[in-house]
Coordinates of C-alpha atoms in Angstrom, one line a residue:
Chain A
M26 CA 212.0 108.3 46.5
A27 CA 213.9 105.1 46.7
D28 CA 216.6 103.6 48.9
V29 CA 219.9 102.7 47.5
T30 CA 221.8 99.6 48.5
L31 CA 225.4 98.7 47.6
T32 CA 226.4 95.1 48.2
K33 CA 230.0 94.0 48.0
L34 CA 230.6 96.6 45.3
V35 CA 233.9 96.1 43.5
K36 CA 235.5 97.9 40.7
N37 CA 238.6 96.7 38.8
Y38 CA 240.5 98.7 36.2
D39 CA 242.5 96.2 34.2
N40 CA 242.6 93.8 37.1
T41 CA 243.7 96.5 39.5
P42 CA 241.0 96.8 42.1
V43 CA 240.2 100.4 43.0
I44 CA 237.0 99.8 45.0
H45 CA 237.4 96.9 47.4
G46 CA 233.9 95.7 48.2
I47 CA 231.6 98.4 49.5
D48 CA 228.5 97.5 51.6
A49 CA 226.2 100.3 52.4
Q50 CA 222.5 101.1 52.6
F51 CA 221.1 104.6 52.1
P52 CA 217.4 104.8 53.2
A53 CA 214.9 106.7 51.0
G54 CA 215.0 110.4 51.4
E55 CA 218.4 110.5 53.0
F56 CA 221.1 113.0 52.0
V57 CA 224.3 111.0 51.9
V58 CA 227.7 112.6 51.3
I59 CA 230.5 110.4 50.1
V60 CA 233.7 112.1 51.0
G61 CA 237.4 111.3 50.8
P62 CA 240.7 112.5 49.4
S63 CA 241.2 112.6 45.6
G64 CA 241.7 109.1 44.2
C65 CA 239.8 107.3 46.9
G66 CA 237.2 106.1 44.5
K67 CA 234.3 108.2 45.6
S68 CA 233.4 109.3 42.1
T69 CA 233.7 105.8 40.8
V70 CA 231.1 104.6 43.4
L71 CA 228.8 107.3 42.3
R72 CA 229.3 106.5 38.6
M73 CA 228.5 102.9 39.3
V74 CA 225.3 103.9 40.9
A75 CA 224.6 106.1 37.8
G76 CA 225.4 103.3 35.4
L77 CA 228.2 105.2 33.7
E78 CA 230.8 102.8 35.0
E79 CA 230.5 99.1 34.8
I80 CA 230.2 97.1 38.0
S81 CA 233.0 94.5 38.3
E82 CA 231.5 92.6 41.2
G83 CA 228.6 93.1 43.6
Q84 CA 225.3 94.8 43.1
V85 CA 223.7 98.2 43.1
L86 CA 220.1 98.2 44.1
I87 CA 217.8 101.2 43.7
G88 CA 214.5 100.5 45.4
S89 CA 214.4 96.7 45.4
Q90 CA 215.6 96.4 41.8
V91 CA 219.1 95.2 40.9
M92 CA 220.5 97.9 38.5
N93 CA 223.7 96.2 37.3
D94 CA 222.5 95.8 33.8
V95 CA 220.0 98.6 33.6
E96 CA 220.8 101.5 31.3
P97 CA 221.5 104.9 33.0
K98 CA 218.3 106.4 31.5
D99 CA 216.2 103.6 33.0
R100 CA 217.6 103.9 36.5
K101 CA 215.3 106.7 37.6
I102 CA 218.3 108.8 38.5
A103 CA 219.5 112.2 37.6
M104 CA 223.1 113.4 37.8
V105 CA 224.7 116.8 38.2
F106 CA 228.3 117.0 37.0
Q107 CA 231.2 119.0 38.3
N108 CA 231.7 120.9 35.1
Y109 CA 227.9 121.1 34.6
A110 CA 228.0 119.3 31.2
L111 CA 225.3 121.6 29.7
Y112 CA 224.7 121.3 26.0
P113 CA 226.5 124.4 24.7
H114 CA 224.3 124.9 21.7
M115 CA 220.9 124.7 23.5
T116 CA 219.1 127.4 25.4
V117 CA 218.6 126.9 29.1
F118 CA 215.0 125.8 28.4
N119 CA 216.1 123.2 25.9
N120 CA 218.9 122.0 28.1
M121 CA 216.3 121.2 30.8
A122 CA 213.7 119.9 28.3
Y123 CA 216.0 117.6 26.3
G124 CA 215.6 114.5 28.5
L125 CA 211.8 115.0 28.5
K126 CA 211.7 115.5 24.8
I127 CA 213.5 112.2 24.3
R128 CA 211.0 110.5 26.6
K129 CA 208.3 111.9 24.4
H130 CA 206.4 113.9 27.0
S131 CA 203.8 116.3 25.6
K132 CA 204.8 119.9 24.9
E133 CA 202.6 121.3 27.6
E134 CA 203.9 118.8 30.1
I135 CA 207.5 119.7 29.2
A136 CA 206.8 123.5 29.5
R137 CA 205.0 123.0 32.8
R138 CA 207.8 121.0 34.4
V139 CA 210.6 123.2 33.1
N140 CA 208.9 126.3 34.3
E141 CA 208.3 124.7 37.6
A142 CA 212.0 123.8 38.0
A143 CA 213.0 127.2 36.7
E144 CA 210.9 128.9 39.3
M145 CA 212.3 126.8 42.1
L146 CA 215.8 127.7 41.1
Q147 CA 215.1 131.3 40.1
L148 CA 216.0 130.7 36.4
E149 CA 212.8 132.1 34.9
K150 CA 214.5 135.1 33.3
L151 CA 217.4 133.0 31.9
L152 CA 215.4 130.4 29.9
D153 CA 216.3 131.8 26.5
R154 CA 220.0 132.2 27.2
K155 CA 222.8 129.9 26.1
P156 CA 225.0 128.4 28.7
R157 CA 228.0 130.5 27.7
Q158 CA 226.0 133.6 28.6
L159 CA 225.6 132.4 32.2
S160 CA 227.8 132.8 35.2
G161 CA 229.1 129.7 37.0
G162 CA 226.5 129.7 39.7
Q163 CA 223.7 130.1 37.1
R164 CA 225.1 127.2 35.1
Q165 CA 225.2 125.1 38.2
R166 CA 221.5 125.9 38.8
V167 CA 220.6 125.0 35.2
A168 CA 222.4 121.7 35.7
M169 CA 220.3 121.1 38.8
G170 CA 217.2 122.1 36.9
R171 CA 217.9 119.6 34.3
A172 CA 218.1 117.0 37.0
L173 CA 215.0 118.3 38.7
V174 CA 212.6 118.1 35.7
R175 CA 213.2 114.4 35.4
K176 CA 211.6 113.9 38.8
P177 CA 214.1 111.1 39.6
E178 CA 214.0 108.7 42.5
V179 CA 217.7 109.4 43.3
F180 CA 219.8 112.5 42.7
L181 CA 223.5 112.0 42.2
F182 CA 225.9 114.9 42.6
D183 CA 229.5 114.7 41.5
E184 CA 231.4 117.5 43.2
P185 CA 228.9 120.0 41.9
L186 CA 230.2 123.0 43.8
S187 CA 233.9 122.6 43.2
N188 CA 234.1 125.1 40.3
L189 CA 232.4 127.9 42.2
D190 CA 234.0 130.6 44.3
A191 CA 233.8 130.3 48.1
K192 CA 230.9 132.7 48.6
L193 CA 228.8 131.2 45.9
R194 CA 229.6 127.7 47.1
H195 CA 228.2 128.6 50.5
Q196 CA 225.1 130.1 49.0
M197 CA 224.5 127.0 46.7
R198 CA 225.1 124.8 49.7
V199 CA 222.2 126.4 51.5
E200 CA 220.0 126.2 48.4
L201 CA 220.8 122.5 48.0
K202 CA 219.9 121.8 51.6
R203 CA 216.6 123.7 51.1
L204 CA 215.9 121.8 47.9
H205 CA 216.4 118.5 49.7
K206 CA 214.0 119.5 52.4
Q207 CA 211.5 120.6 49.8
L208 CA 211.7 117.4 47.6
G209 CA 212.6 114.8 50.2
T210 CA 214.4 112.8 47.4
T211 CA 217.3 110.5 48.1
M212 CA 220.5 112.4 47.3
I213 CA 224.0 111.0 47.0
Y214 CA 226.6 113.7 46.9
V215 CA 230.3 113.3 46.3
T216 CA 232.8 115.8 47.4
H217 CA 236.4 116.2 48.7
D218 CA 235.4 119.1 50.8
Q219 CA 234.8 118.1 54.4
V220 CA 232.9 121.4 55.1
E221 CA 230.3 120.5 52.4
A222 CA 230.1 117.0 53.9
M223 CA 229.5 118.2 57.4
T224 CA 227.0 120.9 56.5
L225 CA 224.9 119.0 53.9
A226 CA 224.9 115.4 55.0
D227 CA 222.4 113.4 57.0
R228 CA 225.0 110.7 56.9
I229 CA 228.6 110.8 55.7
M230 CA 230.4 107.9 54.2
I231 CA 234.2 108.4 54.3
L232 CA 236.2 106.5 51.7
N233 CA 239.9 105.8 51.9
A234 CA 241.7 104.0 49.1
G235 CA 238.5 102.2 47.9
R236 CA 237.4 101.1 51.3
I237 CA 234.8 102.5 53.7
E238 CA 236.5 104.1 56.6
Q239 CA 233.4 105.2 58.5
I240 CA 229.7 105.7 57.9
G241 CA 227.8 107.9 60.3
T242 CA 226.1 111.2 61.0
P243 CA 228.3 114.3 60.9
D244 CA 228.2 114.4 64.7
Q245 CA 229.3 110.8 65.1
I246 CA 232.1 111.3 62.6
Y247 CA 233.3 114.5 64.2
H248 CA 233.1 113.3 67.8
E249 CA 233.9 109.7 67.4
P250 CA 236.3 109.2 64.5
V251 CA 237.1 105.5 64.1
S252 CA 240.6 106.2 62.9
T253 CA 243.3 108.8 62.7
F254 CA 242.4 109.1 59.0
V255 CA 238.9 110.2 59.8
G256 CA 240.0 112.5 62.6
G257 CA 242.6 114.1 60.3
F258 CA 240.2 114.4 57.3
I259 CA 237.2 115.9 59.0
G260 CA 237.5 119.2 60.8
S261 CA 239.3 122.3 59.9
P262 CA 242.0 122.6 61.1
P263 CA 242.2 118.9 61.5
M264 CA 242.6 116.9 64.7
N265 CA 246.0 117.1 66.4
F266 CA 247.9 113.8 66.8
L267 CA 250.5 113.2 69.5
S268 CA 252.3 110.0 70.1
A269 CA 252.4 108.8 73.7
A270 CA 253.3 105.9 75.9
V271 CA 250.9 104.5 78.5
D272 CA 252.2 103.6 81.9
N273 CA 249.4 102.5 84.2
T274 CA 247.5 105.8 84.5
Q275 CA 250.3 107.9 83.3
L276 CA 250.2 109.2 79.7
N277 CA 253.8 110.0 78.7
F278 CA 254.4 112.4 75.8
A279 CA 257.8 113.2 74.7
D280 CA 258.7 115.7 77.4
Y281 CA 255.5 115.8 79.6
S282 CA 253.1 113.5 81.1
I283 CA 249.6 113.7 82.3
T284 CA 247.7 111.5 84.7
L285 CA 244.5 109.8 83.5
Q286 CA 241.6 109.6 86.0
N287 CA 239.0 107.4 84.3
R288 CA 240.3 106.1 81.0
T289 CA 243.2 103.8 80.2
P290 CA 244.0 102.7 76.7
S291 CA 244.7 99.0 76.3
T292 CA 247.9 99.2 74.4
P293 CA 251.2 100.6 75.7
E294 CA 251.9 102.8 72.6
V295 CA 249.1 105.1 71.4
T296 CA 248.4 108.0 69.2
V297 CA 246.5 110.6 71.1
G298 CA 244.1 112.8 69.1
I299 CA 242.6 116.1 70.3
R300 CA 240.5 118.7 68.4
P301 CA 242.2 122.1 68.3
E302 CA 239.2 123.8 70.0
K303 CA 239.3 121.4 72.9
I304 CA 242.7 122.5 74.2
A305 CA 242.5 125.0 77.0
I306 CA 245.2 127.7 77.1
T307 CA 246.1 130.1 79.9
P308 CA 248.9 132.7 80.4
T309 CA 249.7 131.3 83.9
P310 CA 250.6 127.8 85.0
H311 CA 248.1 125.6 86.9
P312 CA 248.2 121.9 88.0
H313 CA 248.7 119.5 85.1
S314 CA 249.3 122.2 82.6
I315 CA 252.0 121.9 80.0
P316 CA 254.1 124.9 79.0
V317 CA 254.2 125.7 75.3
R318 CA 255.7 128.4 73.2
I319 CA 253.3 130.0 70.6
D320 CA 255.3 130.5 67.4
F321 CA 252.7 131.9 65.2
V322 CA 249.1 133.2 65.4
E323 CA 246.6 133.1 62.5
K324 CA 243.7 135.5 62.8
L325 CA 240.4 134.2 61.3
G326 CA 238.2 137.1 62.4
S327 CA 235.9 135.0 64.5
G328 CA 238.8 133.4 66.3
K329 CA 242.5 132.6 66.2
L330 CA 244.6 129.6 65.4
L331 CA 247.7 129.2 67.5
Y332 CA 250.6 127.2 66.2
T333 CA 253.0 125.5 68.5
N334 CA 255.0 122.3 69.1
L335 CA 254.8 119.7 71.8
G336 CA 258.0 117.9 71.8
D337 CA 258.7 117.8 68.1
E338 CA 255.1 117.3 67.1
P339 CA 253.1 120.2 65.8
L340 CA 250.0 121.3 67.7
V341 CA 247.3 123.7 66.6
I342 CA 245.0 125.4 69.1
S343 CA 241.8 127.1 68.1
I344 CA 240.4 129.8 70.4
M345 CA 237.5 132.3 70.3
N346 CA 238.2 136.0 70.3
G347 CA 238.4 137.7 73.7
M348 CA 241.7 136.5 74.7
E349 CA 244.7 138.8 74.0
L350 CA 247.5 136.6 72.8
E351 CA 250.9 137.2 71.4
N352 CA 253.8 134.9 70.5
G353 CA 255.4 133.7 73.7
E354 CA 255.1 131.3 76.6
Y355 CA 251.7 129.9 77.6
H356 CA 250.3 126.9 79.4
I357 CA 247.9 124.4 78.0
S358 CA 245.9 121.6 79.4
L359 CA 244.4 118.6 77.5
P360 CA 241.1 117.7 79.0
E361 CA 240.9 113.9 79.5
E362 CA 237.3 113.6 78.2
D363 CA 238.3 115.1 74.9
L364 CA 241.2 112.9 74.2
H365 CA 240.8 110.2 71.5
F366 CA 243.1 107.2 71.6
F367 CA 244.2 105.4 68.5
D368 CA 246.4 102.4 67.9
K369 CA 249.9 103.6 67.1
D370 CA 250.3 101.3 64.1
S371 CA 246.9 100.7 62.6
G372 CA 245.5 104.1 63.5
Q373 CA 242.2 102.4 64.6
R374 CA 240.3 103.8 67.5
L375 CA 241.0 102.2 70.9
T376 CA 238.3 101.6 73.5
T377 CA 239.1 102.9 76.9
Chain B
M4 CA 252.1 149.9 16.5
V5 CA 254.2 151.7 19.0
E6 CA 256.9 152.6 16.5
R7 CA 255.7 155.5 14.4
R8 CA 258.7 156.5 12.5
I9 CA 257.8 157.6 9.0
L10 CA 260.6 155.6 7.3
S11 CA 259.7 152.3 8.8
S12 CA 256.0 152.9 8.2
A13 CA 256.7 153.7 4.6
F14 CA 258.8 150.7 4.2
S15 CA 256.2 148.3 5.7
H16 CA 253.6 149.9 3.4
L17 CA 255.9 149.4 0.4
I18 CA 256.3 145.7 1.3
L19 CA 252.5 145.3 1.7
I20 CA 251.8 147.1 -1.6
L21 CA 254.3 144.9 -3.4
G22 CA 252.6 141.9 -2.0
V23 CA 249.2 143.0 -3.1
I24 CA 250.5 143.8 -6.6
L25 CA 252.1 140.4 -6.8
V26 CA 248.9 138.7 -5.9
A27 CA 246.4 140.9 -7.7
F28 CA 248.3 141.6 -10.9
P29 CA 247.6 138.3 -12.6
I30 CA 244.0 138.5 -11.7
W31 CA 243.9 142.0 -13.2
I32 CA 245.5 140.8 -16.4
T33 CA 242.9 138.0 -16.5
F34 CA 240.2 140.6 -16.2
V35 CA 241.7 142.9 -18.8
A36 CA 242.2 140.1 -21.2
A37 CA 238.6 139.0 -20.8
S38 CA 237.4 142.4 -21.8
H39 CA 239.1 142.6 -25.2
D40 CA 238.3 140.9 -28.5
A41 CA 240.3 138.1 -30.1
V42 CA 242.2 140.4 -32.5
R43 CA 243.5 142.7 -29.8
M44 CA 244.8 139.7 -27.8
T45 CA 247.1 138.6 -30.6
Q46 CA 248.8 142.0 -30.9
V47 CA 251.9 143.0 -28.9
P48 CA 252.1 144.7 -26.5
L49 CA 249.3 143.1 -24.5
P50 CA 246.8 145.6 -23.1
L51 CA 247.0 146.6 -19.4
L52 CA 243.7 148.5 -19.4
P53 CA 240.3 146.9 -19.9
G54 CA 238.6 147.0 -23.3
G55 CA 235.0 147.2 -24.2
H56 CA 234.1 143.6 -25.1
F57 CA 233.6 142.2 -21.6
F58 CA 229.9 141.4 -22.0
D59 CA 230.3 140.1 -25.6
N60 CA 232.9 137.7 -24.2
L61 CA 230.6 136.8 -21.3
Y62 CA 227.8 136.1 -23.8
D63 CA 230.2 134.0 -25.9
A64 CA 231.3 131.9 -23.0
L65 CA 228.0 131.3 -21.3
I66 CA 225.6 131.1 -24.2
R67 CA 227.2 130.6 -27.6
G68 CA 229.8 128.2 -26.2
V69 CA 233.6 128.0 -26.7
G70 CA 235.9 125.6 -28.4
N71 CA 236.6 124.9 -32.1
A72 CA 233.0 124.4 -33.1
R73 CA 231.5 126.4 -30.2
E74 CA 230.3 123.1 -28.9
Q75 CA 231.3 123.6 -25.2
S76 CA 229.3 125.7 -22.9
V77 CA 231.1 127.2 -20.0
G78 CA 227.8 127.2 -18.1
M79 CA 227.7 123.4 -18.4
M80 CA 231.3 123.1 -17.2
L81 CA 230.6 125.4 -14.3
F82 CA 227.6 123.2 -13.4
N83 CA 229.6 120.0 -13.6
S84 CA 232.4 121.5 -11.4
L85 CA 229.8 122.7 -8.9
V86 CA 228.2 119.3 -8.7
M87 CA 231.5 117.6 -8.4
A88 CA 232.9 120.0 -5.7
L89 CA 229.6 119.8 -3.7
M90 CA 229.5 116.0 -3.9
I91 CA 233.1 115.7 -2.9
A92 CA 232.8 118.1 0.0
I93 CA 229.5 116.9 1.4
G94 CA 230.4 113.2 0.8
K95 CA 233.8 113.6 2.5
I96 CA 232.2 115.4 5.5
C97 CA 229.5 112.7 5.9
I98 CA 231.8 109.8 5.6
S99 CA 234.5 111.2 7.9
L100 CA 232.0 112.4 10.5
L101 CA 230.6 108.9 10.7
S102 CA 233.9 107.2 10.8
A103 CA 235.4 109.6 13.4
F104 CA 232.2 109.0 15.5
A105 CA 232.8 105.3 15.3
I106 CA 236.4 105.5 16.2
V107 CA 236.0 107.9 19.1
Y108 CA 232.8 106.7 20.7
F109 CA 232.6 103.0 20.1
K110 CA 234.7 100.3 21.5
F111 CA 235.1 97.5 18.9
P112 CA 237.9 95.0 18.2
F113 CA 240.8 96.5 16.2
R114 CA 239.5 100.0 16.7
M115 CA 243.0 101.5 16.6
T116 CA 243.9 99.3 13.7
F117 CA 241.1 100.8 11.7
F118 CA 242.1 104.2 12.7
W119 CA 245.6 103.7 11.5
L120 CA 244.4 102.0 8.3
I121 CA 242.4 105.1 7.6
F122 CA 245.3 107.3 8.6
I123 CA 247.9 105.7 6.3
T124 CA 245.7 106.3 3.2
L125 CA 247.0 109.8 3.6
M126 CA 250.0 108.5 1.9
L127 CA 247.9 107.2 -1.0
P128 CA 246.4 110.2 -2.8
V129 CA 244.6 109.6 -6.1
E130 CA 247.8 110.3 -8.1
V131 CA 249.5 107.3 -6.6
R132 CA 246.7 104.8 -6.9
I133 CA 245.4 106.1 -10.2
L134 CA 245.6 103.0 -12.3
P135 CA 243.8 100.6 -9.9
T136 CA 241.3 103.2 -9.0
F137 CA 240.6 103.9 -12.7
A138 CA 240.2 100.1 -13.3
V139 CA 237.7 99.8 -10.5
V140 CA 235.7 102.8 -11.6
A141 CA 235.7 101.6 -15.2
N142 CA 234.6 98.1 -14.2
L143 CA 231.8 99.6 -12.2
G144 CA 230.6 101.5 -15.2
M145 CA 231.0 104.8 -13.6
L146 CA 233.0 106.5 -16.4
N147 CA 231.5 109.7 -17.6
N148 CA 229.2 110.3 -14.7
Y149 CA 229.1 112.2 -11.5
F150 CA 229.7 109.2 -9.3
G151 CA 232.8 108.3 -11.2
L152 CA 234.0 111.8 -10.8
T153 CA 233.5 112.0 -7.1
V154 CA 233.3 108.6 -5.3
P155 CA 237.0 107.8 -5.5
L156 CA 237.9 111.2 -4.1
I157 CA 235.4 111.0 -1.2
A158 CA 237.2 108.8 1.4
S159 CA 239.3 111.2 3.4
A160 CA 241.8 110.5 6.1
T161 CA 242.4 114.1 6.7
A162 CA 238.8 114.9 7.5
T163 CA 238.4 111.8 9.6
F164 CA 241.5 112.7 11.6
M165 CA 240.3 116.3 12.1
F166 CA 236.8 115.2 13.3
R167 CA 238.4 112.7 15.6
Q168 CA 240.4 115.5 17.2
V169 CA 237.3 117.7 17.4
F170 CA 235.3 114.9 19.0
L171 CA 238.1 114.2 21.5
T172 CA 237.8 117.7 22.8
V173 CA 234.1 117.3 23.5
P174 CA 234.0 116.6 27.3
D175 CA 233.0 113.1 28.3
E176 CA 230.4 114.5 30.6
L177 CA 228.4 115.7 27.7
L178 CA 228.0 112.1 26.5
E179 CA 227.2 110.9 30.0
A180 CA 224.7 113.7 30.5
A181 CA 223.1 112.7 27.2
R182 CA 223.1 109.1 28.2
I183 CA 221.3 109.8 31.5
D184 CA 218.9 112.0 29.6
G185 CA 218.1 108.9 27.5
A186 CA 219.8 109.8 24.2
G187 CA 221.0 106.8 22.2
P188 CA 224.2 106.9 20.1
L189 CA 222.6 108.3 17.0
R190 CA 220.5 110.7 18.9
F191 CA 223.6 112.0 20.6
F192 CA 225.3 112.3 17.3
K193 CA 222.5 114.2 15.8
D194 CA 221.5 116.4 18.7
I195 CA 224.7 117.1 20.5
L196 CA 227.8 116.2 18.4
L197 CA 226.8 117.8 15.1
P198 CA 225.7 121.1 16.5
V199 CA 228.8 121.2 18.7
S200 CA 231.1 120.7 15.8
R201 CA 229.1 123.0 13.5
T202 CA 231.9 125.5 12.9
N203 CA 234.5 122.8 12.2
I204 CA 232.2 121.3 9.7
A205 CA 231.8 124.6 8.0
A206 CA 235.6 125.2 8.0
L207 CA 236.2 121.8 6.5
F208 CA 233.5 122.4 3.9
V209 CA 235.3 125.5 2.6
I210 CA 238.6 123.6 2.3
L211 CA 237.1 120.5 0.7
F212 CA 234.9 122.5 -1.7
I213 CA 238.0 124.2 -3.1
Y214 CA 239.8 120.9 -3.1
G215 CA 237.0 119.4 -5.2
W216 CA 236.7 122.4 -7.4
N217 CA 240.4 122.4 -8.3
Q218 CA 240.5 118.7 -9.3
Y219 CA 242.2 118.3 -12.6
L220 CA 243.9 115.0 -13.2
W221 CA 241.0 112.7 -12.1
P222 CA 238.2 114.4 -14.2
L223 CA 240.6 114.3 -17.1
L224 CA 240.8 110.6 -16.9
I225 CA 237.3 109.8 -16.1
T226 CA 235.5 112.0 -18.6
T227 CA 235.6 111.6 -22.3
D228 CA 232.1 113.0 -22.9
K229 CA 232.3 116.8 -23.4
D230 CA 229.1 117.2 -21.4
M231 CA 230.9 115.9 -18.4
Y232 CA 233.9 118.3 -18.6
T233 CA 234.7 120.3 -15.5
I234 CA 235.8 123.9 -15.8
V235 CA 239.4 123.4 -14.6
M236 CA 240.1 120.8 -17.3
G237 CA 237.9 122.7 -19.7
I238 CA 240.3 125.6 -19.6
K239 CA 243.2 123.3 -20.3
Q240 CA 241.4 121.8 -23.3
M241 CA 240.8 125.3 -24.7
L242 CA 244.5 126.0 -24.7
E243 CA 245.1 123.0 -26.9
A244 CA 242.9 124.1 -29.7
A245 CA 244.4 122.1 -32.6
E246 CA 245.0 124.3 -35.6
E247 CA 244.0 127.8 -34.5
S248 CA 245.8 130.0 -32.0
P249 CA 244.1 129.9 -28.6
E250 CA 241.2 132.2 -28.0
W251 CA 242.8 134.1 -25.1
H252 CA 239.9 136.4 -24.5
L253 CA 237.5 133.5 -24.0
I254 CA 240.0 131.5 -22.0
M255 CA 240.5 134.4 -19.6
M256 CA 236.8 134.9 -19.4
T257 CA 236.4 131.2 -18.5
T258 CA 239.2 131.5 -15.9
L259 CA 237.4 134.5 -14.4
L260 CA 234.2 132.6 -14.2
A261 CA 236.0 129.6 -12.7
M262 CA 237.3 131.7 -9.9
L263 CA 234.0 133.0 -8.8
P264 CA 232.4 130.0 -7.0
P265 CA 235.3 129.3 -4.7
V266 CA 235.6 133.0 -3.9
A267 CA 231.9 133.2 -3.2
V268 CA 232.2 130.2 -0.8
V269 CA 235.2 131.6 1.0
I270 CA 233.6 135.1 1.4
S271 CA 230.2 133.8 2.5
M272 CA 231.7 131.4 5.0
Q273 CA 234.7 133.4 6.1
K274 CA 233.4 134.2 9.6
I275 CA 232.3 130.8 10.5
F276 CA 235.5 129.4 8.8
I277 CA 237.8 131.4 11.1
K278 CA 235.7 130.5 14.1
G279 CA 236.0 126.8 13.2
L280 CA 239.7 127.0 13.0
T281 CA 240.3 129.0 16.2
E282 CA 237.4 128.4 18.5
T283 CA 238.2 126.1 21.4
E284 CA 235.3 126.5 23.8
K285 CA 233.0 123.5 23.6

């Protein structure tokens, strides 16, 4: 176990910066998920930690040691790749043993470690197979086994579940989480899937265009997004955004307005964010309710998603089962305590 | 096929049979000629059915020797050809594997320049650069030996280019995984790259072996010593027997023998050869 520190980490490709100075510290034993849209530089950050990508400026520290000029093999890390990167001509056993063989461990030691990892990942019966004889999930487990036998200080995962189908992905997610509990090793995990980020992470680091947007626990990120970007990225369906003007305690949307009791944003023009599940909907009007017309209902089994518009801005409402709903006229209310206020131009969170 | 009309079926068979006859008939004639004695081969019409002297001719060719004074042994020529073909094929594969490895996996100044330098040698086969090459080989004292026969033919742009393409299809992650596992460049080359391109190597070996075996012009220039003759040029020499009429039965026997090693290589490596040309999964 070791902590990982990134200080002013910068990456330039041909003088074009793609990572603009990242400062972060991940304590030993933490499960950190780096998440962001494609092209935000999350894999680049991971590869700089791994030593596969040169560091243009700044430092990567693992433990207390600066790793900038240390070869990947000496960084005490292990990495799992998106396409598994198993050696196609080697058996599962040899795939896992290869790194240990190079490090000249004894035969008994290699066999012991590989068998131990195989047991942990339920690969015992597959040790003599070649990668092409395995299913996607099994290959993924072999790739993890190859990382496990190394007994690294830090595990690095580069979108390891992206090539699996939804069911298997869920199953592997659970296994990963269990593995982390069991080993207690620092893990850095890159994904574009916000569900994986929310379920796996102790802490999430959200990247946007090479900059840190927010670092925090899944709860913090979900309940207190620092910007419209974070609110829109985390959560499925994402947060609704409505533009509004502030007039004393009145919050004026395009056609409606509500009165704020306790909170007043500091700027006159704001973007109001609200999570789909926080919107209350009733068939009959009540004080402060806003009439809406439901255009379209999406049934998820455990609940429903209702699609409507407020003014000309789209609005998604998520409800549990139990309420019979059809397309038509309804009334919604936006609870004040669940509203998030963001600056209209910068998208940054406003204090109220 | 879906279409089962007798007429079209018969027609396609006819075409196929004609094709087979076209390809196989000369080989049949070779075999027939190799099984008659010298006298029968000078009479017209030439025989179309095998005679009874096949093993006598085989004995003549392999043991007693051919040529005016029975001084040339076909066995020796076969051996020379085999050594030459193997040296060319293996040498070409080794050199081009290494140069492709350097070009694909190492960053060094003028990398692409070197690649294109290698590539344009495609336009300079031995026939074009025959004089300077001969001069170099002669000055190095490599006339009449195996190195003179093979070294100038070994550098190969085609094979380098092919291995470059093969290496480019190997996913980068494989290299990165190996780096994290602690494999240095040569270790990666030996443990990962070679096994992964195994089938391509085999396919290339077949092609290059036949290329080496069929060399005619270069051995003709380089060898003056009869002990160094290769079989392809040996056959040609036998045709030019000075005063006598050519010994067709022995020439055909030699031709038959000359065909055997390439055929053996193709047949024994056919499966892996096809795999190497078609397999895409890495």
